[in-house]
Amino acid sequence: MKLAITGADQPMGALLCQRLAAHHEVIPVGAAVDPGEDGVDAASYCHANLNLPPAAAAAIRGTDMIVHAQPHDPAPASGTGAEGELLERISRGTYVLLQAAMAAHVGRLILISQMRLFQDIPEQYIVTETWQPRPRPEAASLAPFMAELVCREIARTGRIEVVNLRMGTLGAADGTSGDDAVAAVQRALVLEMSEGYHWQEQHVVSGGRFLPQGA
Amino acid sequence: MATVAGGKVVIFGAGGPVGAATITALKEHYTLRCTDAVALDQIVAEERRQSVTAPLPELLDAPHERTVVDVTSYDQVRAACEGMDAAINLTVLRHVLDKAFAVNTVGAYNVAKAAADAGLRRLIHTGPFHTRMGHHADHWLDHQVPDDVPLHPGDDLYALSKYLGGHITRVFAEERGLEVLTFLFCGFRPRQITPVKGGGVGPFTVSWEDSGESFLYGLRAGDMPSPYEVFFIAADTPDRKYRVDKARRLLGWQAKDTFEALYRRPAG
């Protein structure tokens, strides 16, 4: 399968590029000029501003599916307007990417979002995928939520399938291990969507309070 | 108590037709800071009307103020909120990718954050209710659709970018102690029914004049049941497509213009 993986210049995207390349043809896509992360194939790396439709279309050309890891740990912005820049990059970038995907008849996008969307829910609760995310009123917290909303609402139109994988901090004790992250994406690539829905979500955690009961 | 019975109100997007109607409705009751990305003087001088029948803003004398504010700049928005009691966000950019997310999503973030940081008592946010989105998850086939129904914007740039702004504003309301009323609009027409205009009235329509008055009621309303409340702002028409009773119950507002002449057969 040919995959475009966004966020290749950040830890989660880079890991997925590196590990999934053993099984698939991978196009690493990042906002930085150079990948910067170890293990990403510089030769196939695609520097793209996903806010721009031509760049997004070029980045996903010929791919079967897209792994959109950029919202999991987007490159931080700095200076005046940094919060707005981050929000626009993730919300508009996700919208443009999905538009490009639908135009190219890509059947599925796998979104890598954040378990942090639930961090303020009291610890005594068992949080599952049916719970509403509770982002903080901060751009960094809202950004992955914006990506989720864009994906969910566009998936609802029936023109593309989206699997939303919420993951914790890569390698952290209460986060998501590299092995679990890669395995979850592998499963999502072949997942059968249930009951005709075009949107499905899963929590992918390796330890800590969000570990599913009985795991 | 979040009621704003008097004092100072900043309006973002005051240069549009809803802004114009809002200025008219509020000017005798509040000191207004009218802002827009384009100078109001220029909008009036160049007669930049959204449509042939859309109103232009009045240019008010002191103590009212008018100034240029770009809602994509947090610093400008924060400065505009300084010393205010409430804010009204009427900004919108519909179909241009380069600005839609910046104004409708980031702008909503900047306004909500600035309102919370400045300690404003109430924010009235606005957005569209798209009656027909062209996909099976919209609400076009339903009747008696209530104000609080979840929106499903599909992939429409305007609807989706404003939808994100609404969620951002909700998060600020729930987490920062800011009371937010969100007014949803769809169709507008002038109060005056002219022979040329005629031809019936669609569901979810309000007159420009009634839209402006809804903000007066929104500012004066008592405490809300929750920090974030959504209201349909439309005339109550007998088609029963959209319920508009929540605004009557919680704000005491209902449209004066029902456009009955457009859906009632002439006598005889």
PDB file of C-alpha atoms in Angstrom, chain B residues 2-267:
ATOM      1  CA  ALA B   2     -24.090  38.223  33.507  1.00  0.00           C
ATOM      2  CA  THR B   3     -26.929  40.574  32.537  1.00  0.00           C
ATOM      3  CA  VAL B   4     -25.603  43.649  30.762  1.00  0.00           C
ATOM      4  CA  ALA B   5     -28.335  46.243  31.192  1.00  0.00           C
ATOM      5  CA  GLY B   6     -26.095  49.175  30.341  1.00  0.00           C
ATOM      6  CA  GLY B   7     -22.468  50.140  29.899  1.00  0.00           C
ATOM      7  CA  LYS B   8     -20.059  49.534  27.068  1.00  0.00           C
ATOM      8  CA  VAL B   9     -20.278  46.992  24.293  1.00  0.00           C
ATOM      9  CA  VAL B  10     -17.728  46.204  21.605  1.00  0.00           C
ATOM     10  CA  ILE B  11     -19.048  44.940  18.273  1.00  0.00           C
ATOM     11  CA  PHE B  12     -16.721  43.008  15.982  1.00  0.00           C
ATOM     12  CA  GLY B  13     -17.863  42.980  12.363  1.00  0.00           C
ATOM     13  CA  ALA B  14     -19.978  46.107  12.816  1.00  0.00           C
ATOM     14  CA  GLY B  15     -19.693  47.041   9.155  1.00  0.00           C
ATOM     15  CA  GLY B  16     -21.961  44.279   7.853  1.00  0.00           C
ATOM     16  CA  PRO B  17     -25.741  44.408   7.633  1.00  0.00           C
ATOM     17  CA  VAL B  18     -26.356  42.615  10.945  1.00  0.00           C
ATOM     18  CA  GLY B  19     -23.826  44.986  12.487  1.00  0.00           C
ATOM     19  CA  ALA B  20     -25.699  47.925  11.028  1.00  0.00           C
ATOM     20  CA  ALA B  21     -28.988  46.674  12.469  1.00  0.00           C
ATOM     21  CA  THR B  22     -27.327  45.991  15.810  1.00  0.00           C
ATOM     22  CA  ILE B  23     -25.868  49.486  16.025  1.00  0.00           C
ATOM     23  CA  THR B  24     -29.324  50.932  15.412  1.00  0.00           C
ATOM     24  CA  ALA B  25     -30.883  48.735  18.084  1.00  0.00           C
ATOM     25  CA  LEU B  26     -28.230  49.327  20.758  1.00  0.00           C
ATOM     26  CA  LYS B  27     -27.086  52.926  20.285  1.00  0.00           C
ATOM     27  CA  GLU B  28     -29.584  54.454  22.722  1.00  0.00           C
ATOM     28  CA  HIS B  29     -28.875  51.877  25.420  1.00  0.00           C
ATOM     29  CA  TYR B  30     -25.106  51.288  25.408  1.00  0.00           C
ATOM     30  CA  THR B  31     -21.899  53.057  24.569  1.00  0.00           C
ATOM     31  CA  LEU B  32     -20.675  51.205  21.503  1.00  0.00           C
ATOM     32  CA  ARG B  33     -17.207  50.490  20.216  1.00  0.00           C
ATOM     33  CA  CYS B  34     -17.925  49.572  16.601  1.00  0.00           C
ATOM     34  CA  THR B  35     -15.114  47.697  14.912  1.00  0.00           C
ATOM     35  CA  ASP B  36     -14.550  46.064  11.575  1.00  0.00           C
ATOM     36  CA  ALA B  37     -11.599  44.990   9.443  1.00  0.00           C
ATOM     37  CA  VAL B  38     -12.481  47.869   7.128  1.00  0.00           C
ATOM     38  CA  ALA B  39     -13.085  51.381   8.455  1.00  0.00           C
ATOM     39  CA  LEU B  40     -16.800  52.000   8.872  1.00  0.00           C
ATOM     40  CA  ASP B  41     -16.389  55.409   7.245  1.00  0.00           C
ATOM     41  CA  GLN B  42     -15.028  53.685   4.155  1.00  0.00           C
ATOM     42  CA  ILE B  43     -17.836  51.110   4.120  1.00  0.00           C
ATOM     43  CA  VAL B  44     -20.402  53.901   4.188  1.00  0.00           C
ATOM     44  CA  ALA B  45     -18.573  56.168   1.746  1.00  0.00           C
ATOM     45  CA  GLU B  46     -18.213  53.369  -0.784  1.00  0.00           C
ATOM     46  CA  GLU B  47     -21.721  52.006  -0.070  1.00  0.00           C
ATOM     47  CA  ARG B  48     -20.367  48.514   0.447  1.00  0.00           C
ATOM     48  CA  ARG B  49     -23.703  46.780   0.880  1.00  0.00           C
ATOM     49  CA  GLN B  50     -23.845  43.010   1.180  1.00  0.00           C
ATOM     50  CA  SER B  51     -26.939  43.066  -1.030  1.00  0.00           C
ATOM     51  CA  VAL B  52     -29.237  45.656  -2.562  1.00  0.00           C
ATOM     52  CA  THR B  53     -31.520  45.790   0.464  1.00  0.00           C
ATOM     53  CA  ALA B  54     -28.871  45.300   3.161  1.00  0.00           C
ATOM     54  CA  PRO B  55     -28.420  48.230   5.556  1.00  0.00           C
ATOM     55  CA  LEU B  56     -25.226  50.202   6.012  1.00  0.00           C
ATOM     56  CA  PRO B  57     -23.941  51.085   9.491  1.00  0.00           C
ATOM     57  CA  GLU B  58     -24.694  54.424  11.084  1.00  0.00           C
ATOM     58  CA  LEU B  59     -21.591  56.467  11.886  1.00  0.00           C
ATOM     59  CA  LEU B  60     -22.195  57.368  15.517  1.00  0.00           C
ATOM     60  CA  ASP B  61     -20.797  60.378  17.317  1.00  0.00           C
ATOM     61  CA  ALA B  62     -19.002  60.260  20.685  1.00  0.00           C
ATOM     62  CA  PRO B  63     -19.206  58.808  23.216  1.00  0.00           C
ATOM     63  CA  HIS B  64     -19.543  55.944  20.772  1.00  0.00           C
ATOM     64  CA  GLU B  65     -16.345  54.884  19.056  1.00  0.00           C
ATOM     65  CA  ARG B  66     -15.444  53.266  15.780  1.00  0.00           C
ATOM     66  CA  THR B  67     -12.133  51.696  14.983  1.00  0.00           C
ATOM     67  CA  VAL B  68     -10.470  49.180  12.707  1.00  0.00           C
ATOM     68  CA  VAL B  69      -9.863  45.777  14.271  1.00  0.00           C
ATOM     69  CA  ASP B  70      -8.655  42.652  12.511  1.00  0.00           C
ATOM     70  CA  VAL B  71      -9.999  39.731  14.522  1.00  0.00           C
ATOM     71  CA  THR B  72      -7.146  37.524  13.336  1.00  0.00           C
ATOM     72  CA  SER B  73      -4.868  39.608  15.592  1.00  0.00           C
ATOM     73  CA  TYR B  74      -5.264  38.739  19.265  1.00  0.00           C
ATOM     74  CA  ASP B  75      -3.559  41.949  20.357  1.00  0.00           C
ATOM     75  CA  GLN B  76      -6.012  44.097  18.426  1.00  0.00           C
ATOM     76  CA  VAL B  77      -8.993  42.159  19.751  1.00  0.00           C
ATOM     77  CA  ARG B  78      -7.720  42.307  23.322  1.00  0.00           C
ATOM     78  CA  ALA B  79      -7.228  46.068  23.091  1.00  0.00           C
ATOM     79  CA  ALA B  80     -10.763  46.462  21.730  1.00  0.00           C
ATOM     80  CA  CYS B  81     -12.180  44.531  24.701  1.00  0.00           C
ATOM     81  CA  GLU B  82     -10.474  46.747  27.244  1.00  0.00           C
ATOM     82  CA  GLY B  83     -12.991  48.558  29.448  1.00  0.00           C
ATOM     83  CA  MET B  84     -15.998  46.830  27.880  1.00  0.00           C
ATOM     84  CA  ASP B  85     -18.855  45.063  29.644  1.00  0.00           C
ATOM     85  CA  ALA B  86     -19.820  42.776  26.770  1.00  0.00           C
ATOM     86  CA  ALA B  87     -18.785  41.809  23.267  1.00  0.00           C
ATOM     87  CA  ILE B  88     -20.694  40.849  20.129  1.00  0.00           C
ATOM     88  CA  ASN B  89     -18.880  38.915  17.434  1.00  0.00           C
ATOM     89  CA  LEU B  90     -20.501  39.315  14.018  1.00  0.00           C
ATOM     90  CA  THR B  91     -17.389  38.663  11.959  1.00  0.00           C
ATOM     91  CA  VAL B  92     -17.598  36.209   9.111  1.00  0.00           C
ATOM     92  CA  LEU B  93     -15.786  35.359   5.948  1.00  0.00           C
ATOM     93  CA  ARG B  94     -17.614  32.890   3.823  1.00  0.00           C
ATOM     94  CA  HIS B  95     -15.977  31.343   0.809  1.00  0.00           C
ATOM     95  CA  VAL B  96     -12.309  32.340   0.637  1.00  0.00           C
ATOM     96  CA  LEU B  97      -9.948  29.667   1.914  1.00  0.00           C
ATOM     97  CA  ASP B  98      -7.169  32.132   2.669  1.00  0.00           C
ATOM     98  CA  LYS B  99      -9.290  33.946   5.234  1.00  0.00           C
ATOM     99  CA  ALA B 100     -12.145  31.644   6.254  1.00  0.00           C
ATOM    100  CA  PHE B 101     -10.323  29.733   8.982  1.00  0.00           C
ATOM    101  CA  ALA B 102      -8.420  32.855  10.033  1.00  0.00           C
ATOM    102  CA  VAL B 103     -11.604  34.868  10.609  1.00  0.00           C
ATOM    103  CA  ASN B 104     -14.203  32.236  11.478  1.00  0.00           C
ATOM    104  CA  THR B 105     -12.066  29.906  13.588  1.00  0.00           C
ATOM    105  CA  VAL B 106      -9.004  31.810  14.812  1.00  0.00           C
ATOM    106  CA  GLY B 107     -11.056  35.002  15.081  1.00  0.00           C
ATOM    107  CA  ALA B 108     -13.538  33.222  17.338  1.00  0.00           C
ATOM    108  CA  TYR B 109     -10.626  32.030  19.481  1.00  0.00           C
ATOM    109  CA  ASN B 110      -9.201  35.539  19.743  1.00  0.00           C
ATOM    110  CA  VAL B 111     -12.541  37.092  20.656  1.00  0.00           C
ATOM    111  CA  ALA B 112     -13.415  34.438  23.248  1.00  0.00           C
ATOM    112  CA  LYS B 113      -9.961  34.551  24.791  1.00  0.00           C
ATOM    113  CA  ALA B 114      -9.856  38.337  24.878  1.00  0.00           C
ATOM    114  CA  ALA B 115     -13.351  38.509  26.355  1.00  0.00           C
ATOM    115  CA  ALA B 116     -12.344  36.063  29.086  1.00  0.00           C
ATOM    116  CA  ASP B 117      -9.001  37.772  29.720  1.00  0.00           C
ATOM    117  CA  ALA B 118     -10.674  41.180  29.922  1.00  0.00           C
ATOM    118  CA  GLY B 119     -13.308  39.889  32.352  1.00  0.00           C
ATOM    119  CA  LEU B 120     -16.295  40.673  30.147  1.00  0.00           C
ATOM    120  CA  ARG B 121     -19.601  39.517  31.530  1.00  0.00           C
ATOM    121  CA  ARG B 122     -21.187  38.279  28.360  1.00  0.00           C
ATOM    122  CA  LEU B 123     -20.174  37.414  24.810  1.00  0.00           C
ATOM    123  CA  ILE B 124     -22.712  37.045  22.031  1.00  0.00           C
ATOM    124  CA  HIS B 125     -21.197  34.898  19.325  1.00  0.00           C
ATOM    125  CA  THR B 126     -22.883  34.369  15.961  1.00  0.00           C
ATOM    126  CA  GLY B 127     -22.905  31.812  13.204  1.00  0.00           C
ATOM    127  CA  PRO B 128     -24.916  30.318  10.413  1.00  0.00           C
ATOM    128  CA  PHE B 129     -27.494  27.573  10.508  1.00  0.00           C
ATOM    129  CA  HIS B 130     -27.305  26.017   7.076  1.00  0.00           C
ATOM    130  CA  THR B 131     -30.671  24.458   6.387  1.00  0.00           C
ATOM    131  CA  ARG B 132     -29.498  22.358   3.422  1.00  0.00           C
ATOM    132  CA  MET B 133     -25.987  20.920   3.405  1.00  0.00           C
ATOM    133  CA  GLY B 134     -26.577  18.355   0.677  1.00  0.00           C
ATOM    134  CA  HIS B 135     -25.689  15.288   2.690  1.00  0.00           C
ATOM    135  CA  HIS B 136     -27.770  12.784   4.626  1.00  0.00           C
ATOM    136  CA  ALA B 137     -26.692  13.990   8.055  1.00  0.00           C
ATOM    137  CA  ASP B 138     -28.105  17.485   7.749  1.00  0.00           C
ATOM    138  CA  HIS B 139     -31.520  18.360   9.207  1.00  0.00           C
ATOM    139  CA  TRP B 140     -33.344  19.402   6.046  1.00  0.00           C
ATOM    140  CA  LEU B 141     -35.759  16.483   6.200  1.00  0.00           C
ATOM    141  CA  ASP B 142     -36.763  17.176   9.803  1.00  0.00           C
ATOM    142  CA  HIS B 143     -39.353  19.377  11.436  1.00  0.00           C
ATOM    143  CA  GLN B 144     -39.370  21.192  14.764  1.00  0.00           C
ATOM    144  CA  VAL B 145     -35.573  21.215  14.761  1.00  0.00           C
ATOM    145  CA  PRO B 146     -34.492  22.701  18.114  1.00  0.00           C
ATOM    146  CA  ASP B 147     -31.820  25.336  18.768  1.00  0.00           C
ATOM    147  CA  ASP B 148     -29.482  22.902  20.471  1.00  0.00           C
ATOM    148  CA  VAL B 149     -29.345  20.351  17.678  1.00  0.00           C
ATOM    149  CA  PRO B 150     -25.719  19.489  16.816  1.00  0.00           C
ATOM    150  CA  LEU B 151     -24.668  21.134  13.580  1.00  0.00           C
ATOM    151  CA  HIS B 152     -23.350  19.000  10.737  1.00  0.00           C
ATOM    152  CA  PRO B 153     -21.510  21.352   8.413  1.00  0.00           C
ATOM    153  CA  GLY B 154     -20.189  18.723   6.006  1.00  0.00           C
ATOM    154  CA  ASP B 155     -17.261  19.977   3.965  1.00  0.00           C
ATOM    155  CA  ASP B 156     -18.690  23.435   3.289  1.00  0.00           C
ATOM    156  CA  LEU B 157     -15.862  25.885   3.965  1.00  0.00           C
ATOM    157  CA  TYR B 158     -18.045  28.590   5.465  1.00  0.00           C
ATOM    158  CA  ALA B 159     -20.189  26.267   7.580  1.00  0.00           C
ATOM    159  CA  LEU B 160     -17.271  24.179   8.791  1.00  0.00           C
ATOM    160  CA  SER B 161     -14.942  27.022   9.721  1.00  0.00           C
ATOM    161  CA  LYS B 162     -17.719  28.761  11.657  1.00  0.00           C
ATOM    162  CA  TYR B 163     -18.660  25.456  13.279  1.00  0.00           C
ATOM    163  CA  LEU B 164     -15.130  25.181  14.647  1.00  0.00           C
ATOM    164  CA  GLY B 165     -15.387  28.719  15.972  1.00  0.00           C
ATOM    165  CA  GLY B 166     -18.571  27.774  17.781  1.00  0.00           C
ATOM    166  CA  HIS B 167     -16.896  24.835  19.482  1.00  0.00           C
ATOM    167  CA  ILE B 168     -13.951  26.990  20.517  1.00  0.00           C
ATOM    168  CA  THR B 169     -16.319  29.523  22.020  1.00  0.00           C
ATOM    169  CA  ARG B 170     -18.159  26.749  23.868  1.00  0.00           C
ATOM    170  CA  VAL B 171     -14.901  25.519  25.390  1.00  0.00           C
ATOM    171  CA  PHE B 172     -14.089  29.017  26.644  1.00  0.00           C
ATOM    172  CA  ALA B 173     -17.581  29.309  28.116  1.00  0.00           C
ATOM    173  CA  GLU B 174     -17.282  25.997  29.928  1.00  0.00           C
ATOM    174  CA  GLU B 175     -13.722  26.421  31.132  1.00  0.00           C
ATOM    175  CA  ARG B 176     -13.154  30.162  31.612  1.00  0.00           C
ATOM    176  CA  GLY B 177     -16.372  31.315  33.274  1.00  0.00           C
ATOM    177  CA  LEU B 178     -17.407  33.424  30.293  1.00  0.00           C
ATOM    178  CA  GLU B 179     -21.118  33.431  29.574  1.00  0.00           C
ATOM    179  CA  VAL B 180     -21.674  32.945  25.855  1.00  0.00           C
ATOM    180  CA  LEU B 181     -24.881  33.182  23.872  1.00  0.00           C
ATOM    181  CA  THR B 182     -24.561  31.958  20.313  1.00  0.00           C
ATOM    182  CA  PHE B 183     -27.094  33.338  17.856  1.00  0.00           C
ATOM    183  CA  LEU B 184     -27.619  31.297  14.700  1.00  0.00           C
ATOM    184  CA  PHE B 185     -28.971  32.946  11.584  1.00  0.00           C
ATOM    185  CA  CYS B 186     -29.902  31.751   8.132  1.00  0.00           C
ATOM    186  CA  GLY B 187     -31.875  34.016   5.801  1.00  0.00           C
ATOM    187  CA  PHE B 188     -32.361  37.768   6.055  1.00  0.00           C
ATOM    188  CA  ARG B 189     -34.680  40.157   4.331  1.00  0.00           C
ATOM    189  CA  PRO B 190     -35.822  43.719   4.910  1.00  0.00           C
ATOM    190  CA  ARG B 191     -38.812  44.456   7.095  1.00  0.00           C
ATOM    191  CA  GLN B 192     -40.533  46.153   4.203  1.00  0.00           C
ATOM    192  CA  ILE B 193     -42.174  43.691   1.826  1.00  0.00           C
ATOM    193  CA  THR B 194     -41.974  45.148  -1.635  1.00  0.00           C
ATOM    194  CA  PRO B 195     -43.763  43.884  -4.743  1.00  0.00           C
ATOM    195  CA  VAL B 196     -40.424  43.263  -6.358  1.00  0.00           C
ATOM    196  CA  LYS B 197     -39.163  41.105  -3.504  1.00  0.00           C
ATOM    197  CA  GLY B 198     -42.357  39.066  -2.909  1.00  0.00           C
ATOM    198  CA  GLY B 199     -42.454  35.407  -3.803  1.00  0.00           C
ATOM    199  CA  GLY B 200     -42.761  33.694  -0.443  1.00  0.00           C
ATOM    200  CA  VAL B 201     -40.446  33.358   2.508  1.00  0.00           C
ATOM    201  CA  GLY B 202     -38.179  30.435   3.289  1.00  0.00           C
ATOM    202  CA  PRO B 203     -37.950  28.809   6.699  1.00  0.00           C
ATOM    203  CA  PHE B 204     -35.436  30.359   9.106  1.00  0.00           C
ATOM    204  CA  THR B 205     -35.708  33.964   7.958  1.00  0.00           C
ATOM    205  CA  VAL B 206     -35.489  37.135   9.988  1.00  0.00           C
ATOM    206  CA  SER B 207     -35.650  40.813   9.121  1.00  0.00           C
ATOM    207  CA  TRP B 208     -32.515  42.874   9.427  1.00  0.00           C
ATOM    208  CA  GLU B 209     -34.310  45.014  11.963  1.00  0.00           C
ATOM    209  CA  ASP B 210     -35.356  42.093  14.164  1.00  0.00           C
ATOM    210  CA  SER B 211     -31.861  40.625  13.981  1.00  0.00           C
ATOM    211  CA  GLY B 212     -30.451  43.823  15.461  1.00  0.00           C
ATOM    212  CA  GLU B 213     -33.017  43.892  18.256  1.00  0.00           C
ATOM    213  CA  SER B 214     -32.207  40.314  19.233  1.00  0.00           C
ATOM    214  CA  PHE B 215     -28.852  41.542  20.545  1.00  0.00           C
ATOM    215  CA  LEU B 216     -30.535  44.051  22.827  1.00  0.00           C
ATOM    216  CA  TYR B 217     -32.521  41.210  24.356  1.00  0.00           C
ATOM    217  CA  GLY B 218     -29.436  39.011  24.476  1.00  0.00           C
ATOM    218  CA  LEU B 219     -27.474  41.563  26.477  1.00  0.00           C
ATOM    219  CA  ARG B 220     -30.342  42.264  28.869  1.00  0.00           C
ATOM    220  CA  ALA B 221     -31.378  38.665  29.470  1.00  0.00           C
ATOM    221  CA  GLY B 222     -30.935  37.137  32.909  1.00  0.00           C
ATOM    222  CA  ASP B 223     -28.538  34.357  33.795  1.00  0.00           C
ATOM    223  CA  MET B 224     -28.604  31.409  31.457  1.00  0.00           C
ATOM    224  CA  PRO B 225     -29.114  27.758  32.451  1.00  0.00           C
ATOM    225  CA  SER B 226     -25.599  26.931  31.266  1.00  0.00           C
ATOM    226  CA  PRO B 227     -22.529  28.979  30.310  1.00  0.00           C
ATOM    227  CA  TYR B 228     -23.093  28.285  26.619  1.00  0.00           C
ATOM    228  CA  GLU B 229     -26.535  28.605  25.081  1.00  0.00           C
ATOM    229  CA  VAL B 230     -27.475  28.512  21.416  1.00  0.00           C
ATOM    230  CA  PHE B 231     -30.450  30.355  19.943  1.00  0.00           C
ATOM    231  CA  PHE B 232     -32.158  30.279  16.569  1.00  0.00           C
ATOM    232  CA  ILE B 233     -32.854  33.869  15.562  1.00  0.00           C
ATOM    233  CA  ALA B 234     -35.692  33.650  13.083  1.00  0.00           C
ATOM    234  CA  ALA B 235     -39.324  34.534  12.588  1.00  0.00           C
ATOM    235  CA  ASP B 236     -41.858  32.040  13.876  1.00  0.00           C
ATOM    236  CA  THR B 237     -43.480  30.713  10.720  1.00  0.00           C
ATOM    237  CA  PRO B 238     -46.225  28.076  10.547  1.00  0.00           C
ATOM    238  CA  ASP B 239     -44.173  25.574   8.547  1.00  0.00           C
ATOM    239  CA  ARG B 240     -42.872  24.147  11.853  1.00  0.00           C
ATOM    240  CA  LYS B 241     -39.427  23.502  10.395  1.00  0.00           C
ATOM    241  CA  TYR B 242     -37.443  25.231  13.135  1.00  0.00           C
ATOM    242  CA  ARG B 243     -38.429  25.904  16.710  1.00  0.00           C
ATOM    243  CA  VAL B 244     -37.788  29.457  17.798  1.00  0.00           C
ATOM    244  CA  ASP B 245     -39.326  29.338  21.270  1.00  0.00           C
ATOM    245  CA  LYS B 246     -36.022  29.190  23.175  1.00  0.00           C
ATOM    246  CA  ALA B 247     -35.244  32.823  22.394  1.00  0.00           C
ATOM    247  CA  ARG B 248     -38.702  33.746  23.628  1.00  0.00           C
ATOM    248  CA  ARG B 249     -38.276  31.786  26.847  1.00  0.00           C
ATOM    249  CA  LEU B 250     -34.715  32.763  27.809  1.00  0.00           C
ATOM    250  CA  LEU B 251     -34.259  36.137  26.111  1.00  0.00           C
ATOM    251  CA  GLY B 252     -37.804  37.411  25.919  1.00  0.00           C
ATOM    252  CA  TRP B 253     -37.228  38.072  22.205  1.00  0.00           C
ATOM    253  CA  GLN B 254     -39.378  37.140  19.278  1.00  0.00           C
ATOM    254  CA  ALA B 255     -39.387  38.486  15.773  1.00  0.00           C
ATOM    255  CA  LYS B 256     -41.889  41.247  15.128  1.00  0.00           C
ATOM    256  CA  ASP B 257     -41.716  40.655  11.396  1.00  0.00           C
ATOM    257  CA  THR B 258     -43.385  37.368  10.528  1.00  0.00           C
ATOM    258  CA  PHE B 259     -43.788  38.013   6.789  1.00  0.00           C
ATOM    259  CA  GLU B 260     -47.303  36.624   6.958  1.00  0.00           C
ATOM    260  CA  ALA B 261     -48.259  38.409   3.758  1.00  0.00           C
ATOM    261  CA  LEU B 262     -45.812  36.134   1.960  1.00  0.00           C
ATOM    262  CA  TYR B 263     -47.388  32.858   3.030  1.00  0.00           C
ATOM    263  CA  ARG B 264     -51.080  33.725   3.543  1.00  0.00           C
ATOM    264  CA  ARG B 265     -53.505  33.722   0.613  1.00  0.00           C
ATOM    265  CA  PRO B 266     -55.043  37.110  -0.056  1.00  0.00           C
ATOM    266  CA  ALA B 267     -58.577  37.449   1.321  1.00  0.00           C
TER     267      ALA B 267
END
